[in-house]
Short mmCIF file of C-alpha atoms in Angstrom, two decimals:
data_model
loop_
_atom_site.label_atom_id
_atom_site.label_comp_id
_atom_site.label_asym_id
_atom_site.label_seq_id
_atom_site.Cartn_x
_atom_site.Cartn_y
_atom_site.Cartn_z
CA MET A 5 8.03 25.52 -58.65
CA TYR A 6 9.09 28.35 -60.93
CA VAL A 7 6.56 31.06 -61.89
CA THR A 8 6.80 32.19 -65.52
CA PRO A 9 6.06 35.73 -66.70
CA ILE A 10 3.01 36.87 -68.65
CA GLN A 11 3.62 39.73 -71.08
CA MET A 12 1.47 41.76 -73.43
CA LEU A 13 1.97 41.30 -77.18
CA ASN A 14 1.89 43.76 -80.05
CA GLU A 15 -0.47 41.39 -81.90
CA GLN A 16 -3.46 43.24 -83.35
CA LEU A 17 -6.43 41.22 -84.53
CA ASN A 18 -10.11 42.16 -84.15
CA ASN A 19 -9.28 44.69 -81.43
CA ASN A 20 -8.34 41.93 -78.99
CA LYS A 21 -5.60 42.35 -76.40
CA PHE A 22 -3.08 39.54 -76.58
CA PHE A 23 -0.84 38.22 -73.81
CA ILE A 24 1.62 35.33 -73.70
CA LYS A 25 2.68 33.15 -70.78
CA ARG A 26 6.37 32.34 -71.24
CA ASP A 27 6.70 28.75 -70.11
CA ASP A 28 9.55 28.58 -72.61
CA LEU A 29 11.54 30.55 -70.00
CA LEU A 30 11.41 27.83 -67.35
CA PRO A 31 15.11 27.54 -66.42
CA ILE A 32 15.73 23.87 -67.22
CA SER A 33 16.84 22.55 -70.63
CA PHE A 34 15.32 25.39 -72.73
CA GLY A 35 12.08 25.38 -70.75
CA GLY A 36 8.60 24.42 -71.86
CA ASN A 37 5.50 22.75 -70.47
CA LYS A 38 7.37 19.46 -70.22
CA VAL A 39 9.63 21.00 -67.55
CA ARG A 40 6.64 21.61 -65.27
CA LYS A 41 5.65 17.98 -65.64
CA ALA A 42 9.17 16.56 -65.41
CA ILE A 43 9.81 18.23 -62.05
CA LEU A 44 6.85 16.36 -60.58
CA PHE A 45 7.83 13.07 -62.21
CA PHE A 46 11.37 13.17 -60.87
CA GLU A 47 10.08 14.02 -57.40
CA GLU A 48 7.98 10.86 -57.51
CA LEU A 49 10.88 8.87 -58.99
CA GLU A 50 13.03 9.80 -55.99
CA GLU A 51 10.22 8.99 -53.54
CA LYS A 52 9.96 5.51 -55.09
CA CYS A 53 13.77 5.07 -55.11
CA CYS A 54 13.83 4.23 -58.84
CA ASP A 55 17.24 4.06 -60.51
CA CYS A 56 16.52 4.56 -64.23
CA VAL A 57 13.94 6.17 -66.55
CA VAL A 58 11.99 4.83 -69.52
CA THR A 59 9.85 7.09 -71.71
CA TYR A 60 8.52 7.48 -75.23
CA GLY A 61 8.60 10.22 -77.89
CA SER A 62 9.59 11.29 -81.38
CA SER A 63 12.89 12.79 -82.52
CA SER A 64 11.20 16.22 -82.21
CA SER A 65 10.00 15.57 -78.66
CA ASN A 66 10.58 18.37 -76.16
CA HIS A 67 9.48 15.92 -73.47
CA CYS A 68 12.25 13.45 -74.30
CA ARG A 69 14.91 16.17 -74.44
CA ILE A 70 13.97 17.40 -70.98
CA ILE A 71 13.66 13.94 -69.41
CA ALA A 72 17.05 12.98 -70.86
CA ASN A 73 18.63 16.19 -69.54
CA ILE A 74 17.31 15.85 -65.99
CA ALA A 75 18.17 12.14 -65.93
CA ALA A 76 21.74 12.97 -66.97
CA GLN A 77 21.91 15.67 -64.28
CA LYS A 78 20.92 13.05 -61.70
CA ALA A 79 23.22 10.39 -63.21
CA LEU A 80 20.24 8.13 -64.02
CA PRO A 81 20.21 5.90 -67.13
CA CYS A 82 17.53 7.05 -69.57
CA TYR A 83 15.88 4.92 -72.25
CA ILE A 84 13.74 6.51 -74.96
CA ILE A 85 11.44 4.45 -77.19
CA SER A 86 11.01 6.36 -80.46
CA PRO A 87 8.96 5.73 -83.62
CA ILE A 88 11.15 5.14 -86.64
CA GLU A 89 8.49 6.36 -89.10
CA THR A 90 8.88 10.03 -88.05
CA ASN A 91 12.57 9.88 -87.16
CA LYS A 92 14.69 12.79 -88.40
CA ASN A 93 17.75 14.66 -87.22
CA THR A 94 16.68 17.55 -84.96
CA PHE A 95 18.37 19.64 -82.30
CA ASN A 96 16.19 17.85 -79.76
CA SER A 97 17.34 14.41 -80.93
CA GLN A 98 20.97 15.56 -80.93
CA MET A 99 20.62 16.72 -77.34
CA MET A 100 19.03 13.42 -76.29
CA THR A 101 22.21 11.75 -77.56
CA LEU A 102 24.39 14.41 -75.92
CA PHE A 103 22.72 13.64 -72.58
CA GLY A 104 23.59 9.97 -72.97
CA ALA A 105 20.06 8.65 -73.44
CA GLU A 106 19.74 5.28 -75.16
CA ILE A 107 17.28 5.71 -78.03
CA ILE A 108 15.46 2.55 -79.07
CA TYR A 109 13.71 2.80 -82.44
CA CYS A 110 10.66 0.76 -83.39
CA LEU A 111 7.54 0.93 -85.52
CA VAL A 112 4.63 2.87 -84.01
CA LYS A 113 2.59 -0.30 -83.84
CA ASP A 114 5.33 -1.93 -81.73
CA VAL A 115 5.74 0.87 -79.20
CA LYS A 116 3.79 -0.74 -76.34
CA ASN A 117 5.55 -4.08 -76.69
CA THR A 118 8.95 -2.41 -76.95
CA ILE A 119 8.30 -0.40 -73.77
CA ASP A 120 7.15 -3.52 -71.91
CA GLU A 121 10.18 -5.50 -73.12
CA LYS A 122 12.61 -2.78 -72.01
CA ILE A 123 11.03 -2.44 -68.57
CA ASN A 124 11.05 -6.22 -68.08
CA GLU A 125 14.67 -6.41 -69.24
CA LEU A 126 15.72 -3.73 -66.74
CA ARG A 127 13.87 -5.47 -63.92
CA SER A 128 15.54 -8.77 -64.77
CA LEU A 129 18.88 -6.98 -64.32
CA GLY A 130 17.87 -5.89 -60.83
CA LYS A 131 16.99 -2.33 -61.83
CA LYS A 132 13.97 -0.36 -60.66
CA PRO A 133 12.76 1.55 -63.74
CA TYR A 134 10.43 4.54 -63.58
CA PHE A 135 8.16 4.82 -66.63
CA ILE A 136 6.91 8.19 -67.89
CA GLN A 137 4.21 8.15 -70.55
CA GLY A 138 4.89 10.05 -73.76
CA GLY A 139 4.42 13.79 -73.35
CA GLY A 140 4.19 13.44 -69.58
CA HIS A 141 0.68 12.02 -69.76
CA GLY A 142 -1.09 11.15 -66.49
CA ASN A 143 -2.36 12.82 -63.32
CA LEU A 144 1.03 14.29 -62.43
CA GLY A 145 1.23 15.94 -65.84
CA THR A 146 -2.28 17.29 -65.32
CA GLN A 147 -1.32 18.59 -61.86
CA ALA A 148 1.49 20.61 -63.41
CA TYR A 149 -1.03 22.72 -65.33
CA VAL A 150 -3.50 22.95 -62.49
CA ASN A 151 -0.54 24.70 -60.82
CA ALA A 152 0.04 26.86 -63.90
CA TYR A 153 -3.64 27.84 -63.91
CA GLU A 154 -3.22 29.15 -60.36
CA GLU A 155 -0.31 31.28 -61.59
CA ILE A 156 -2.60 32.74 -64.26
CA LYS A 157 -5.23 33.51 -61.60
CA CYS A 158 -2.63 35.31 -59.47
CA PHE A 159 -1.52 37.40 -62.45
CA GLU A 160 -5.10 38.39 -63.19
CA LYS A 161 -5.71 39.43 -59.60
CA GLU A 162 -2.50 41.42 -59.38
CA ASN A 163 -2.98 43.17 -62.74
CA GLY A 164 -6.75 43.69 -62.85
CA VAL A 165 -7.27 41.67 -66.02
CA TYR A 166 -9.36 38.62 -66.91
CA PHE A 167 -8.55 36.36 -69.87
CA GLU A 168 -11.75 35.33 -71.63
CA TYR A 169 -9.74 32.92 -73.81
CA ILE A 170 -6.66 30.79 -73.18
CA PHE A 171 -5.08 29.20 -76.27
CA HIS A 172 -2.30 26.61 -76.40
CA THR A 173 -1.05 23.68 -78.45
CA SER A 174 -2.62 20.39 -77.38
CA GLY A 175 -0.92 17.05 -77.94
CA THR A 176 -1.08 14.23 -75.40
CA GLY A 177 -3.70 16.25 -73.53
CA THR A 178 -2.44 16.84 -69.99
CA THR A 179 -1.59 20.52 -70.47
CA GLN A 180 -5.14 21.19 -71.61
CA ALA A 181 -6.56 18.84 -68.96
CA GLY A 182 -4.71 20.70 -66.21
CA LEU A 183 -5.99 24.06 -67.39
CA VAL A 184 -9.55 22.74 -67.65
CA CYS A 185 -9.33 21.20 -64.16
CA GLY A 186 -8.00 24.48 -62.80
CA GLN A 187 -10.91 26.29 -64.39
CA ILE A 188 -13.44 23.83 -62.93
CA ILE A 189 -11.89 23.96 -59.45
CA ASN A 190 -12.03 27.77 -59.51
CA GLY A 191 -15.52 27.95 -61.06
CA ASP A 192 -14.39 30.18 -63.95
CA SER A 193 -16.32 30.61 -67.19
CA ARG A 194 -13.52 31.36 -69.66
CA GLN A 195 -12.84 29.42 -72.88
CA ILE A 196 -9.79 27.15 -72.90
CA ILE A 197 -8.93 26.30 -76.50
CA GLY A 198 -6.56 23.42 -77.19
CA LEU A 199 -5.26 23.54 -80.76
CA SER A 200 -4.31 20.01 -81.76
CA ASN A 201 -0.87 19.50 -83.25
CA ALA A 202 -1.65 15.97 -84.46
CA ARG A 203 -4.69 14.14 -83.13
CA MET A 204 -8.16 14.34 -84.61
CA ASN A 205 -11.57 14.24 -82.97
CA PRO A 206 -13.29 12.36 -81.50
CA TYR A 207 -10.17 10.59 -80.22
CA GLY A 208 -8.19 13.74 -79.37
CA GLY A 209 -10.97 15.34 -77.36
CA GLN A 210 -11.74 12.07 -75.60
CA VAL A 211 -8.13 11.72 -74.43
CA VAL A 212 -8.27 15.20 -72.88
CA LEU A 213 -11.63 14.39 -71.28
CA ASP A 214 -10.29 11.16 -69.81
CA SER A 215 -7.36 13.05 -68.28
CA VAL A 216 -9.69 15.69 -66.85
CA ASN A 217 -12.02 13.15 -65.26
CA SER A 218 -9.15 11.04 -63.96
CA TYR A 219 -7.76 14.08 -62.12
CA LEU A 220 -11.16 15.32 -60.90
CA LYS A 221 -11.72 11.92 -59.31
CA THR A 222 -8.57 12.39 -57.21
CA VAL A 223 -9.95 15.66 -55.79
CA ASN A 224 -13.46 14.27 -55.27
CA MET A 225 -15.15 16.36 -57.94
CA LYS A 226 -17.82 15.33 -60.44
CA SER A 227 -16.82 14.23 -63.92
CA ILE A 228 -17.65 16.32 -66.98
CA SER A 229 -18.78 15.49 -70.52
CA VAL A 230 -16.83 15.82 -73.75
CA GLU A 231 -18.90 18.85 -74.80
CA THR A 232 -16.97 20.85 -72.21
CA ILE A 233 -13.64 20.21 -73.97
CA ASN A 234 -12.58 22.65 -76.71
CA PHE A 235 -10.12 20.43 -78.59
CA ILE A 236 -9.79 21.95 -82.07
CA ASP A 237 -8.45 19.73 -84.87
CA GLU A 238 -9.01 22.09 -87.81
CA TYR A 239 -5.37 23.26 -87.96
CA VAL A 240 -3.49 19.95 -87.83
CA LEU A 241 -2.49 20.31 -91.51
CA GLY A 242 -2.47 16.57 -92.10
CA GLY A 243 -0.52 15.37 -89.10
CA TYR A 244 2.20 15.76 -86.51
CA GLY A 245 5.08 17.96 -87.66
CA ASN A 246 3.24 19.16 -90.76
CA TYR A 247 3.05 22.89 -91.49
CA ASN A 248 2.45 25.35 -94.33
CA LYS A 249 3.81 28.69 -95.52
CA GLU A 250 1.34 30.54 -93.29
CA VAL A 251 2.84 28.87 -90.21
CA ILE A 252 6.34 29.87 -91.31
CA GLN A 253 5.15 33.43 -91.92
CA THR A 254 3.49 33.51 -88.49
CA ILE A 255 6.72 32.42 -86.79
CA LYS A 256 8.67 35.07 -88.68
CA GLU A 257 6.18 37.80 -87.75
CA VAL A 258 6.13 36.89 -84.06
CA LEU A 259 9.93 36.76 -83.94
CA ILE A 260 10.26 40.20 -85.57
CA GLN A 261 7.39 41.90 -83.71
CA GLU A 262 7.86 40.31 -80.29
CA GLY A 263 11.35 38.82 -80.22
CA ILE A 264 9.83 35.46 -79.27
CA PRO A 265 10.79 32.22 -81.08
CA LEU A 266 8.08 29.72 -82.03
CA ASP A 267 8.36 26.44 -83.94
CA THR A 268 6.53 24.63 -86.74
CA THR A 269 5.66 21.49 -84.73
CA TYR A 270 3.97 23.01 -81.67
CA THR A 271 3.83 26.71 -80.79
CA GLY A 272 4.07 28.34 -84.22
CA LYS A 273 1.45 26.01 -85.61
CA ALA A 274 -0.78 26.78 -82.61
CA PHE A 275 -0.27 30.56 -82.84
CA TRP A 276 -1.28 30.43 -86.51
CA GLY A 277 -4.24 28.22 -85.57
CA MET A 278 -5.27 30.72 -82.88
CA ARG A 279 -5.34 33.54 -85.43
CA GLU A 280 -7.43 31.45 -87.81
CA TYR A 281 -9.82 30.41 -85.03
CA ILE A 282 -10.30 34.03 -83.93
CA ARG A 283 -11.05 35.13 -87.48
CA LYS A 284 -13.43 32.24 -88.14
CA ASN A 285 -15.38 32.77 -84.90
CA ASN A 286 -15.32 36.60 -85.03
CA ILE A 287 -13.77 36.92 -81.57
CA ALA A 288 -13.27 40.62 -80.83
CA ASP A 289 -12.59 43.02 -77.94
CA LYS A 290 -11.37 40.23 -75.62
CA ASN A 291 -8.33 39.59 -73.46
CA ILE A 292 -6.59 36.57 -74.92
CA LEU A 293 -3.75 34.55 -73.38
CA PHE A 294 -1.51 32.30 -75.45
CA ILE A 295 0.63 29.83 -73.51
CA HIS A 296 4.11 29.38 -74.97
CA THR A 297 4.70 25.72 -74.18
CA GLY A 298 8.34 25.73 -75.28
CA GLY A 299 10.28 24.10 -78.09
CA THR A 300 13.07 26.63 -78.62
CA PRO A 301 15.52 24.04 -80.06
CA LEU A 302 12.93 23.26 -82.76
CA PHE A 303 12.94 26.93 -83.76
CA PHE A 304 16.53 26.50 -84.90
CA ASP A 305 15.57 23.47 -86.99
CA ASP A 306 13.41 25.87 -89.02
CA LEU A 307 15.79 28.86 -89.06
CA GLU A 308 17.09 28.39 -92.59
CA GLU A 309 13.55 28.15 -93.99
CA LEU A 310 12.54 31.23 -92.00
CA ALA A 311 15.47 33.21 -93.36
CA ASN A 312 14.59 32.25 -96.94
CA GLU A 313 10.85 32.93 -96.64
#
């Protein structure tokens, strides 16, 4: 597995020291947290001798872009079930097509049935499909960020620093679940803050909790309660893909000050949310780590708006 760098930022807010873990630099298909997960999924796919891939995600999905890319690399047919309600032309969706993925549109309410129908159809044709839940949800996805947590621990040890807070965008929940499980396994007391990009509580926090407890069961550890999960839904801005002028301004500032691209759907929205959370909760004089979970192609979807801001 690749180890991504952690670098200090110029960000100045309440005398905190800010760092960023560059998972956007993972060297497969523009990187991102979905790469960590996809590597584990395709290892299992090969172990099970599957010959095609079925997954789910929106036209903005980093997960679907990466799955489609790796499937194409391995000459495996890839089928993506995608909700028509949020469909729009993005660089991610264009690359899914470039990689030869078959995109099957349906209403959100019909997603489960459409997935089941496609899998059954493939099996009837003698295929052995491998299904990956949207966003890389499941214990393998959680494992990917248990591994990432160990990377963070190694960085701290080597550099004599301890991150009291770890912030990141939280969607399907396995990135946050993996970090929380890593924290529990290591007995650390830091705060892991998942900033929701779409889901609201109590559902959003419960999904993360379920992923945590599912993984902990596999390593024979006790389950935890939802109070342990910091799933923050205050900065969703009305739903998935929604953003405001402050998010655009945040992306512009980070690009100019740090040379790091963020996007309005995931990382830019979360970075803005992190700033707001720090101000609201008067967090000061701490070491803070932000995990860049990828989405570089989405940055270019917003470039014209950024330039005109």
